[in-house]
Every structure is written in C-alpha cells, then in structure tokens.
Short mmCIF file of C-alpha atoms and ligand atoms in Angstrom, two decimals:
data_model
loop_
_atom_site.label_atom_id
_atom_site.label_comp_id
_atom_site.label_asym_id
_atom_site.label_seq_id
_atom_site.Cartn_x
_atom_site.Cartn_y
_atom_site.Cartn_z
CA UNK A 1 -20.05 12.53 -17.74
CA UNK A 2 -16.25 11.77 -17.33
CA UNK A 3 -14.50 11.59 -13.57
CA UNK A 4 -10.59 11.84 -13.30
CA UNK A 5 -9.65 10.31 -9.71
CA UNK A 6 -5.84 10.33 -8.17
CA UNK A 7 -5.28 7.02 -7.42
CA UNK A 8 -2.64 6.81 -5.10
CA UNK A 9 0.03 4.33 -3.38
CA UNK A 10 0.71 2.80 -0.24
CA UNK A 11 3.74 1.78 1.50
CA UNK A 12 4.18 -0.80 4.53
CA UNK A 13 5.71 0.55 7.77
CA UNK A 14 6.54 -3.43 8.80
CA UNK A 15 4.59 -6.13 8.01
CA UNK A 16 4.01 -9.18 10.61
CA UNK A 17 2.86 -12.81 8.88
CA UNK A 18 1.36 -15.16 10.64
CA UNK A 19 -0.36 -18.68 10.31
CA UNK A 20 -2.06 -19.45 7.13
CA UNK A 21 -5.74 -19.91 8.12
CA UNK A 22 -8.15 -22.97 7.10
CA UNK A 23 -8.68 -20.20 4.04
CA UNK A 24 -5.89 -20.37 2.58
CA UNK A 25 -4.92 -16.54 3.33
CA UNK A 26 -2.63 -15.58 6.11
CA UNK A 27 -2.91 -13.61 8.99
CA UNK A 28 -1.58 -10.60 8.83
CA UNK A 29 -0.45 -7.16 11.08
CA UNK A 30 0.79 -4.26 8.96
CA UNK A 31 0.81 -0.21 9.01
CA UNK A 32 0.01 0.89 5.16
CA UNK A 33 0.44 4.49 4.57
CA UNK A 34 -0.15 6.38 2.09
CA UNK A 35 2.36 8.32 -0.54
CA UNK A 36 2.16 11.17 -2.79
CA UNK A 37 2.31 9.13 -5.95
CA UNK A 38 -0.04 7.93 -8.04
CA UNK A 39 -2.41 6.38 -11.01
CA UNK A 40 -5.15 8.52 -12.97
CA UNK A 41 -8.45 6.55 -13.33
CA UNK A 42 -10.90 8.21 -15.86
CA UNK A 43 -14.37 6.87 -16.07
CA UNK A 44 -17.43 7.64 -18.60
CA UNK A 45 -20.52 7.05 -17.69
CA UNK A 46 -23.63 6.56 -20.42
CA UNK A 47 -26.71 5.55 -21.62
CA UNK A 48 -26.55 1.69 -22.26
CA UNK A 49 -24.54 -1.37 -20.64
CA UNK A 50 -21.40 -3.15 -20.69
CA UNK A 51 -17.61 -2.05 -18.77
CA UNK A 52 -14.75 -1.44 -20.73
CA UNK A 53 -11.62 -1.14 -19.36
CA UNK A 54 -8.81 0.51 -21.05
CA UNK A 55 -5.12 0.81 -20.40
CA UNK A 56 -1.73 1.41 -22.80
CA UNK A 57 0.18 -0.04 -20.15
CA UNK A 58 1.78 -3.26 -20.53
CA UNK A 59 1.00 -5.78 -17.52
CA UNK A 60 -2.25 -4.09 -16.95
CA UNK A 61 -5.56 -6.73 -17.79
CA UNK A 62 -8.30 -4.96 -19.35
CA UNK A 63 -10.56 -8.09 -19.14
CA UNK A 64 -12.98 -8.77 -16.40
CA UNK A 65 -9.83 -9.93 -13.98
CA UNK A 66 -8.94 -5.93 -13.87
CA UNK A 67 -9.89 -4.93 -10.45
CA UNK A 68 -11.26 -1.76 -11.62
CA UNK A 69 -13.72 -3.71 -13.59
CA UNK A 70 -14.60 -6.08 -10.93
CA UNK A 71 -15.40 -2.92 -8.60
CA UNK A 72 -17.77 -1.31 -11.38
CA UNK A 73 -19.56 -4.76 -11.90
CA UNK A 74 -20.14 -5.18 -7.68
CA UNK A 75 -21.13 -1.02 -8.07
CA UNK A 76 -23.66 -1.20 -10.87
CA UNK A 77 -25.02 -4.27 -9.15
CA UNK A 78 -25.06 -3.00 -5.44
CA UNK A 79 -26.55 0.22 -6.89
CA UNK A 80 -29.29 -1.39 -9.14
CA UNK A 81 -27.73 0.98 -11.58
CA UNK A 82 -27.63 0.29 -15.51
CA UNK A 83 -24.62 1.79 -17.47
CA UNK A 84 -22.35 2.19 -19.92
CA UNK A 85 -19.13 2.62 -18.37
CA UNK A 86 -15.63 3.01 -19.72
CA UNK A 87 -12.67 3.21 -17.35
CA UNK A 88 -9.14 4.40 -18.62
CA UNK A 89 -6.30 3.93 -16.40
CA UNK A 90 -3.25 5.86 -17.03
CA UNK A 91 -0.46 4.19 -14.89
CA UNK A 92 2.48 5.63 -13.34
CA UNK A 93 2.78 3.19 -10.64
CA UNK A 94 4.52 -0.14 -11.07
CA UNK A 95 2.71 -3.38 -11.72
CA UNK A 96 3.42 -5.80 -9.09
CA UNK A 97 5.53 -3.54 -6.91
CA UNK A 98 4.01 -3.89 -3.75
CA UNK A 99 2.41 -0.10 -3.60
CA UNK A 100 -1.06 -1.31 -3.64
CA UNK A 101 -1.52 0.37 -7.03
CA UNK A 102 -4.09 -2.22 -8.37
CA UNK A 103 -6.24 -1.98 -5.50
CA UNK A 104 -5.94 1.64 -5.38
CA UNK A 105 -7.56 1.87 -9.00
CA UNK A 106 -10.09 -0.29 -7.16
CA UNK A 107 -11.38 2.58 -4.47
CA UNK A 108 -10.64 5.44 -7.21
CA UNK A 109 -13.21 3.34 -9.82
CA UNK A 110 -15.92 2.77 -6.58
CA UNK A 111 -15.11 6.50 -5.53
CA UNK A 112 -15.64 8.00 -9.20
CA UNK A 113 -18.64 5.81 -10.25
CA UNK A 114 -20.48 6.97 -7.35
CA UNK A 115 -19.30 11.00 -8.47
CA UNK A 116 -20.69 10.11 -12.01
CA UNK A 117 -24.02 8.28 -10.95
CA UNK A 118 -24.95 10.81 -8.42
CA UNK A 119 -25.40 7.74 -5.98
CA UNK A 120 -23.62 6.85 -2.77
CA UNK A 121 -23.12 3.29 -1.36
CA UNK A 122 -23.28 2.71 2.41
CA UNK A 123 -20.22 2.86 4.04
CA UNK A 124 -20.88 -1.11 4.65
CA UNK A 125 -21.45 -1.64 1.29
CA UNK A 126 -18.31 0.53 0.10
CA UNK A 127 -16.37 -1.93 3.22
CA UNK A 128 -17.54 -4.82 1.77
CA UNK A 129 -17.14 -4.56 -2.08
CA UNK A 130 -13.32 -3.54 -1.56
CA UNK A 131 -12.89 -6.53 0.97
CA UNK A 132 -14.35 -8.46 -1.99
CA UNK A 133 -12.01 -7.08 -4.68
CA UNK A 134 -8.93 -7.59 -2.63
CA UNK A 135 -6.75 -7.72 0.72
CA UNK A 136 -5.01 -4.26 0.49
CA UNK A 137 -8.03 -2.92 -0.96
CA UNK A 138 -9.58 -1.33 2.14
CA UNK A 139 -7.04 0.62 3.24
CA UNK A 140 -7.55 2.80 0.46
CA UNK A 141 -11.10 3.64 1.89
CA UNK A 142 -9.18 5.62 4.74
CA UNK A 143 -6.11 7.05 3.76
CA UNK A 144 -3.62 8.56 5.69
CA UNK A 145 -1.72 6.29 8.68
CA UNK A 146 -3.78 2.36 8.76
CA UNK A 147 -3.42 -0.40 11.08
CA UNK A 148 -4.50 -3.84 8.62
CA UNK A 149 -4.94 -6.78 10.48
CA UNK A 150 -6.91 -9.73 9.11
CA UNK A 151 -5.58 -11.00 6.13
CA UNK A 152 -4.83 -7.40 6.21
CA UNK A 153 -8.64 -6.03 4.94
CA UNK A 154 -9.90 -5.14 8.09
CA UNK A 155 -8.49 -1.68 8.64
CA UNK A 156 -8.52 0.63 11.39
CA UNK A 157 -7.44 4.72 11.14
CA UNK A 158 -4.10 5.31 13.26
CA UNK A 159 -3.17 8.78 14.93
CA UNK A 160 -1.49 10.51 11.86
CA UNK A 161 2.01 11.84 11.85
CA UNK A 162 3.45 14.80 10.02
CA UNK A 163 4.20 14.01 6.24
CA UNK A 164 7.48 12.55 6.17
CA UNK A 165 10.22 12.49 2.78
CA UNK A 166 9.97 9.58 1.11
CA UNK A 167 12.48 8.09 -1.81
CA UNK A 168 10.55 4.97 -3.51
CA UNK A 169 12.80 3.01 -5.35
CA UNK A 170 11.17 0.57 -7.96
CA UNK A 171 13.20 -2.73 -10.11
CA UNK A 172 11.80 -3.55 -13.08
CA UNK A 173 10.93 -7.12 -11.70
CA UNK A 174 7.83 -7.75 -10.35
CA UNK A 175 7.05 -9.93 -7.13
CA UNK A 176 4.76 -12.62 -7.09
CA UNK A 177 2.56 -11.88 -3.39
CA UNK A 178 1.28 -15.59 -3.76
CA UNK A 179 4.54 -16.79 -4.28
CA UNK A 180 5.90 -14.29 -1.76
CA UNK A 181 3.22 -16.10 1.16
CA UNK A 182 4.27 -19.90 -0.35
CA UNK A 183 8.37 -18.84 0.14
CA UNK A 184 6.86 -17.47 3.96
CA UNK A 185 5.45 -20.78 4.48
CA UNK A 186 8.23 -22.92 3.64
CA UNK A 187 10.45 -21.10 5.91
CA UNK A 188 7.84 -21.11 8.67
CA UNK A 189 7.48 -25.11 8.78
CA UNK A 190 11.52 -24.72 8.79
CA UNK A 191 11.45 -22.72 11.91
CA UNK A 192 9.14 -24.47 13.58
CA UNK A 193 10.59 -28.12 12.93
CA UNK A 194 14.30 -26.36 14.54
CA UNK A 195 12.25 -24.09 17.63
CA UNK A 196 8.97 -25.24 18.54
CA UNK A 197 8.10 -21.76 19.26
CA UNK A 198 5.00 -20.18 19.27
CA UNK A 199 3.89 -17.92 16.44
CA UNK A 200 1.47 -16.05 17.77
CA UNK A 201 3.51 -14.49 20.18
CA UNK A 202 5.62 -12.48 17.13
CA UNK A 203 2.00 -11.19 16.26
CA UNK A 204 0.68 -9.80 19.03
CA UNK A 205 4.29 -7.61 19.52
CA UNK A 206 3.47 -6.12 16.43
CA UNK A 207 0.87 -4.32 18.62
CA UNK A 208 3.67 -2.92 21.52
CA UNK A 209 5.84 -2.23 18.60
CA UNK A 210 3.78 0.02 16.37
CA UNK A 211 2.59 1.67 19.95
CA UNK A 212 6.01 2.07 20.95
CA UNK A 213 6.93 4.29 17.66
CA UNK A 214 3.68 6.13 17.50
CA UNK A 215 3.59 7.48 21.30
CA UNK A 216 7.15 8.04 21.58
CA UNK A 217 6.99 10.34 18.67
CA UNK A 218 4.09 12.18 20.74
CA UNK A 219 5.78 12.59 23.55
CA UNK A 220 7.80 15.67 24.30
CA UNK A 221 6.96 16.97 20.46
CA UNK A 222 10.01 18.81 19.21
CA UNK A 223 8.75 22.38 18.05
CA UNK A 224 10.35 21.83 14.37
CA UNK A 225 9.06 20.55 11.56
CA UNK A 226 12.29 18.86 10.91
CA UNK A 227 13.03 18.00 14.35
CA UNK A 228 9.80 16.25 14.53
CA UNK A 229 10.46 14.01 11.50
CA UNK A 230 13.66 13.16 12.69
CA UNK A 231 12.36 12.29 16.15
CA UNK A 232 9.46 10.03 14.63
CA UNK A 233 12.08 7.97 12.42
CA UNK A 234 14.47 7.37 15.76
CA UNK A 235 11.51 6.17 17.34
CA UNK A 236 10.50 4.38 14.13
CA UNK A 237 13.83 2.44 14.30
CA UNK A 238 14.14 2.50 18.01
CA UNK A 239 10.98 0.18 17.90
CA UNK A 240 12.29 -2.39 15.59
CA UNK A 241 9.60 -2.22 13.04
CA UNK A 242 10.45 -4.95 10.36
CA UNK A 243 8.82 -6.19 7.02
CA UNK A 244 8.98 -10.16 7.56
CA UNK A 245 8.66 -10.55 3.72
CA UNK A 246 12.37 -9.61 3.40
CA UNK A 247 13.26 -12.71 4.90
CA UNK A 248 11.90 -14.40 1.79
CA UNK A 249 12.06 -11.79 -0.83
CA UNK A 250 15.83 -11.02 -0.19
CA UNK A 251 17.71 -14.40 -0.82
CA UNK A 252 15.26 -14.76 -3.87
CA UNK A 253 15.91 -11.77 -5.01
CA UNK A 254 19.24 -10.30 -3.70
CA UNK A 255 19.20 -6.76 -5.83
CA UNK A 256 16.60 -5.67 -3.55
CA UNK A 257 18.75 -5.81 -0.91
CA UNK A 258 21.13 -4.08 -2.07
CA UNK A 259 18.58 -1.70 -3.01
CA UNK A 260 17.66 -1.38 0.40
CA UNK A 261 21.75 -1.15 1.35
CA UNK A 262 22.27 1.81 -1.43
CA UNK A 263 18.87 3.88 0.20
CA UNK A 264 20.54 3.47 3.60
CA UNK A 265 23.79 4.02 2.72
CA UNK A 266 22.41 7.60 0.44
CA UNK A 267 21.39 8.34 4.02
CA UNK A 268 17.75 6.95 5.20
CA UNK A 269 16.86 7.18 8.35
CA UNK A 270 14.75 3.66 7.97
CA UNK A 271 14.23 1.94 4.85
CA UNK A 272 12.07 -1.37 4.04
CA UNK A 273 10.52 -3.76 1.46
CA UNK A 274 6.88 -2.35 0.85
CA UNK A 275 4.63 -5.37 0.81
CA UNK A 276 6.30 -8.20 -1.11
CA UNK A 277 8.37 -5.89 -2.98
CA UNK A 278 9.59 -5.17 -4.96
CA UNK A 279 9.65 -1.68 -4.07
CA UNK A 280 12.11 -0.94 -1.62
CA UNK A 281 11.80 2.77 0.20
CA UNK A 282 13.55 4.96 2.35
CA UNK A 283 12.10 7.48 4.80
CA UNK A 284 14.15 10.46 5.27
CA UNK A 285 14.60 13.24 8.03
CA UNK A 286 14.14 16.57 5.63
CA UNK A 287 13.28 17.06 1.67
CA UNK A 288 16.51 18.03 0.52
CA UNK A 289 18.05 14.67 1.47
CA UNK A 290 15.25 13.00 0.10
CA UNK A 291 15.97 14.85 -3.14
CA UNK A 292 19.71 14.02 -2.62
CA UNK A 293 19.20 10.76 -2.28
CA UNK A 294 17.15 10.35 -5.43
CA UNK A 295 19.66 11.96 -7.58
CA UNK A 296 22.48 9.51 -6.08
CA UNK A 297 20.21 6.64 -6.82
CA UNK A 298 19.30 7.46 -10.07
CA UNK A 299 22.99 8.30 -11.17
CA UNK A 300 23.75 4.78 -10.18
CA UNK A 301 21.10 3.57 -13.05
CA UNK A 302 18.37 2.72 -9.78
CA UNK A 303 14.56 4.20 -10.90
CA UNK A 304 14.08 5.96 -7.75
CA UNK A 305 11.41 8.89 -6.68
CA UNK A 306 11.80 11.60 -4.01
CA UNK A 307 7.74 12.08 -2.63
CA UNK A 308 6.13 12.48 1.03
CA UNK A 309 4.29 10.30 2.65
CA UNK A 310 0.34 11.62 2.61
CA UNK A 311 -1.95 12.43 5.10
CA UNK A 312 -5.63 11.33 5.81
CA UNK A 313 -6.60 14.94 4.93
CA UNK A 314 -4.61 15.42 2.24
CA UNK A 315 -5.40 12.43 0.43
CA UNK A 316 -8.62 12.65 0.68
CA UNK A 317 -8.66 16.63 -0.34
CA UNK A 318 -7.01 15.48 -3.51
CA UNK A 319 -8.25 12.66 -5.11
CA UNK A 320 -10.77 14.11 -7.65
CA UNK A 321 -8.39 15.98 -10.49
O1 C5P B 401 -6.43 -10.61 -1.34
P1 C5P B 401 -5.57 -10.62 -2.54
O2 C5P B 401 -6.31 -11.01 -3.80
O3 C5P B 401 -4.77 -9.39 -2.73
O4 C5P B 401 -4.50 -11.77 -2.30
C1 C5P B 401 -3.72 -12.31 -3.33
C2 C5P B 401 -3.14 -13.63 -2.88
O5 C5P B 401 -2.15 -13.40 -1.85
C3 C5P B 401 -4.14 -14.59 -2.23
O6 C5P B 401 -4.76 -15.40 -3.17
C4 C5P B 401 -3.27 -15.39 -1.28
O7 C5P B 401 -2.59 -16.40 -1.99
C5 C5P B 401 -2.23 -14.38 -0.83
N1 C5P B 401 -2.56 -13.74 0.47
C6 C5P B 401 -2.39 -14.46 1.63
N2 C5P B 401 -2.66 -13.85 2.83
C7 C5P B 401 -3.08 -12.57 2.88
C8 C5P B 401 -3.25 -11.83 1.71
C9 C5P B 401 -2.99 -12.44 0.50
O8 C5P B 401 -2.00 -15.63 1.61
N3 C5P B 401 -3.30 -12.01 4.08
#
C-alpha cells in the first residue's frame, strides 16, 4: 500500500532565546505557523523488514540520520509492527532554511505509516516520538497558529487568525541552527559581562508580547477580509515581535538582511528571519501585493514565493494527497 502525505512548512512569528540549560539546548519562546508550501513524502508498506529512504535531492541523508527514517524505526517499534517500508521524499522545500521542512517529513512519515498499517499511536506516544526526533518537530502535530516553549518541543495550540499572504524568500546558503545557538551564546556572555541584566526577564515578555498582537487583532474585528489582515499585521508590529536570531545571523550573513530590507521595501507589512534562517519572509496585507512583491523579488535574481499562511483546519484537511 503506498501513502502520499503534504508535508508542509513553518515559519517563526519572533523567536525569544534564552539560557542554555545544563542540557546543552536552550530555552526557547517562539510562535511557528504554518505555510502553504510544502514536501511530498511517499511511503510503501510490505511484507518483510528493513527502511529505505529515498530522495534525488542533494543535501537530503537517506541513511539512518534522515529523520523520516528515525520516525519509522521509533513507529515500527512503538507499534510492535514488522515491515518493509520505503519512504520517498520529493523536496520542494529548502534544506537548512529554517522552515522546519526536515521535521515536517518527520510527522508526514509518523502520520502516513499509521494510514498504511491501519494502526494508531496514542497521542502520548505520537508527542513523544516527535519530541524524540527533534525540537521543531512537535509543532507539526498541531498545525495552524503554535506557541513552542521548551527548547521549543513543548507546543501549545494558539487562537488562529485568518490566513494571511505570505512571500518566502529562500538564499541558496544554508544556516547552521547549532552554529546559529553557539553565535547566540557568544553574544549573550558579551551582554552580560557589559549589563548585568537579567535574562529571564526578555523571556517572560515574549508572553505580553504575543498576547498583545493576538487580542488586539480580536478586538473591534474589522468586517473585511482585507481590513482584518491589515489590522492583525499593525498589531503584529505594534507589539514588537522580533526573531533574536537576527542579531547573530545578520552580521554573519549580511545578504539576509538585505533580503529582509528588499521584502520591506517591495512593501511588507512585517518581515523576519524564520528560525535561524536562512529564509527570510514577509507578511503582506492582501494577495495581489504578495504576488507583486514576488515578481519584484524575483526580477532582482532573489528565489522568492508568494503563499498564505495555513490554518489548523486547513492543514490538517490537506495533508493526505
Ligand atoms: O532538537 P534539534 O535536533 O532540532 O536541535 C538541533 C541542535 O540545535 C541541538 O543539538 C542544539 O545544538 C541546538 N538547539 C538548542 N536549543 C534548542 C533547540 C536546538 O541549542 N532549543
């Protein structure tokens, strides 16, 4: 039996880093959302054992360190199942670009083995495996509008928002998230050694600022589609929502900023690092500027995507091809 799944991408709306804890991860606060773009995962189940993974992409693993391999291993096992199972992953997204698309595959791999096996994992177990396989991996079990805190796997469904334009913009470089978090530290001990302040206290506005964009957008609701959009993305600036790996990915890597300068100046409404890059995106008030904006881009030589942002619903409604 063969299973096509969407697997789709994520974006950050801001990103807070904290301390790194005695585990060596860091502490995170984050909104991931997801967008209308995406992978294909195909998977064969048969008679027999063994995983292969397949991929013509270049960058992709297709040894046991492929996540979607790692989540059919922890399946099988979790399930007491005994398989054959092949895995193909056609990739549209970019490798290393900070849209979650590895740990996407992930959740469309647990979500299509379970289609193909006729079996379902408890919602703990599904919680746990994805925890297992990766930070940004849980997210992907809700969909839609998600709060991350944790090192950024414990996840928590927001109130969702109307589906807003989207341009995603992607370099050919990739960023190093590792790397990314060792940059983060160095300037953190910086910081600290010049202001003695607390850290903490940046995390926990996170909180007030993420509250402060979603209930202002709720309150006295423009009647408009449009209107609404453009009221959510005032509010969404208005609140000061920030990714704090630009501070680090920037000066390393300075034609992401000017990425995130061209996206603004082709007339977004907010526009951010996703992750640790190095996708840069730009939310936009209506689909024709998003479409505008993309053209502009892309005439300057700049790979860049118009797409929506994607509700709970919708994602969810869509995933099986
Ligand atoms: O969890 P994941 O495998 O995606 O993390 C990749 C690497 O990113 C970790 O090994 C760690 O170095 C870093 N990381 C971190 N803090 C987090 C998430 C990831 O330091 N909250």
């Amino acid at each position: 039996m063969t299973v096509s799944v969407r697997s789709f991408a994520k974006i950050n709306i801001g990103l807070r880093i904290g301390p790194r804890r005695p585990d060596g991860f860091h502490e995170l606060r984050t909104v991931y959302q997801t967008i209308d773009l995406h992978d294909v995962v195909r998977m064969k189940v048969a008679g027999g054992s063994g995983i292969e993974v397949r991929s013509g992409s270049r960058g992709v693993p297709t040894d046991e360190s492929n996540t979607c391999y790692r989540t059919a291993e922890s399946v099988l096992r979790t399930l007491h199942q005994r398989a054959k199972v092949t895995i193909d992953i056609e990739k549209k997204l970019p490798v290393q670009g900070g849209l979650g698309g590895a740990s996407s595959n992930a959740i469309a791999t647990m979500c299509g083995l379970e289609r193909a096996l006729k079996k379902q994992l408890s919602p703990e177990d599904r919680l746990r495996i994805a925890a297992e396989i990766g930070s940004d991996v849980p997210l992907f079990l809700i969909g839609g509008t998600i709060l991350g805190i944790g090192r950024g796997e414990q996840v928590y469904p927001l109130a969702e928002h109307p589906a807003l334009d989207c341009v995603v913009a992607t370099p050919e470089a990739g960023v190093s998230t590792p790397a990314a978090f060792a940059a983060w530290d160095r300037l953190a001990d910086r910081e600290a050694k010049l202001t003695d302040t607390s850290k903490s206290s940046t995390m926990n506005g996170f909180s007030h600022t993420v509250c402060a964009w979603l209930r202002g957008s709720s309150s006295g609701v423009p009647s408009r589609a449009g209107d609404r959009a453009e009221a959510l993305l005032l509010d969404l600036v208005r609140a000061g929502i920030e990714n704090d790996f630009e501070r680090v990915v920037f000066p390393q890597y300075p034609e992401l900023h000017d990425l995130k300068r061209a996206l603004e100046r082709a007339g977004a409404k907010y526009a951010s690092l996703s992750g640790s890059g190095s996708t840069v995106y730009g939310l936009f008030a209506s689909k024709m500027e998003a479409k505008k904006a993309a053209d502009r881009l892309k005439a300057e030589g700049i790979r860049a995507q118009a797409t929506r942002t994607l509700t709970r619903r919708e994602y969810w409604r869509r995933m099986f091809v």
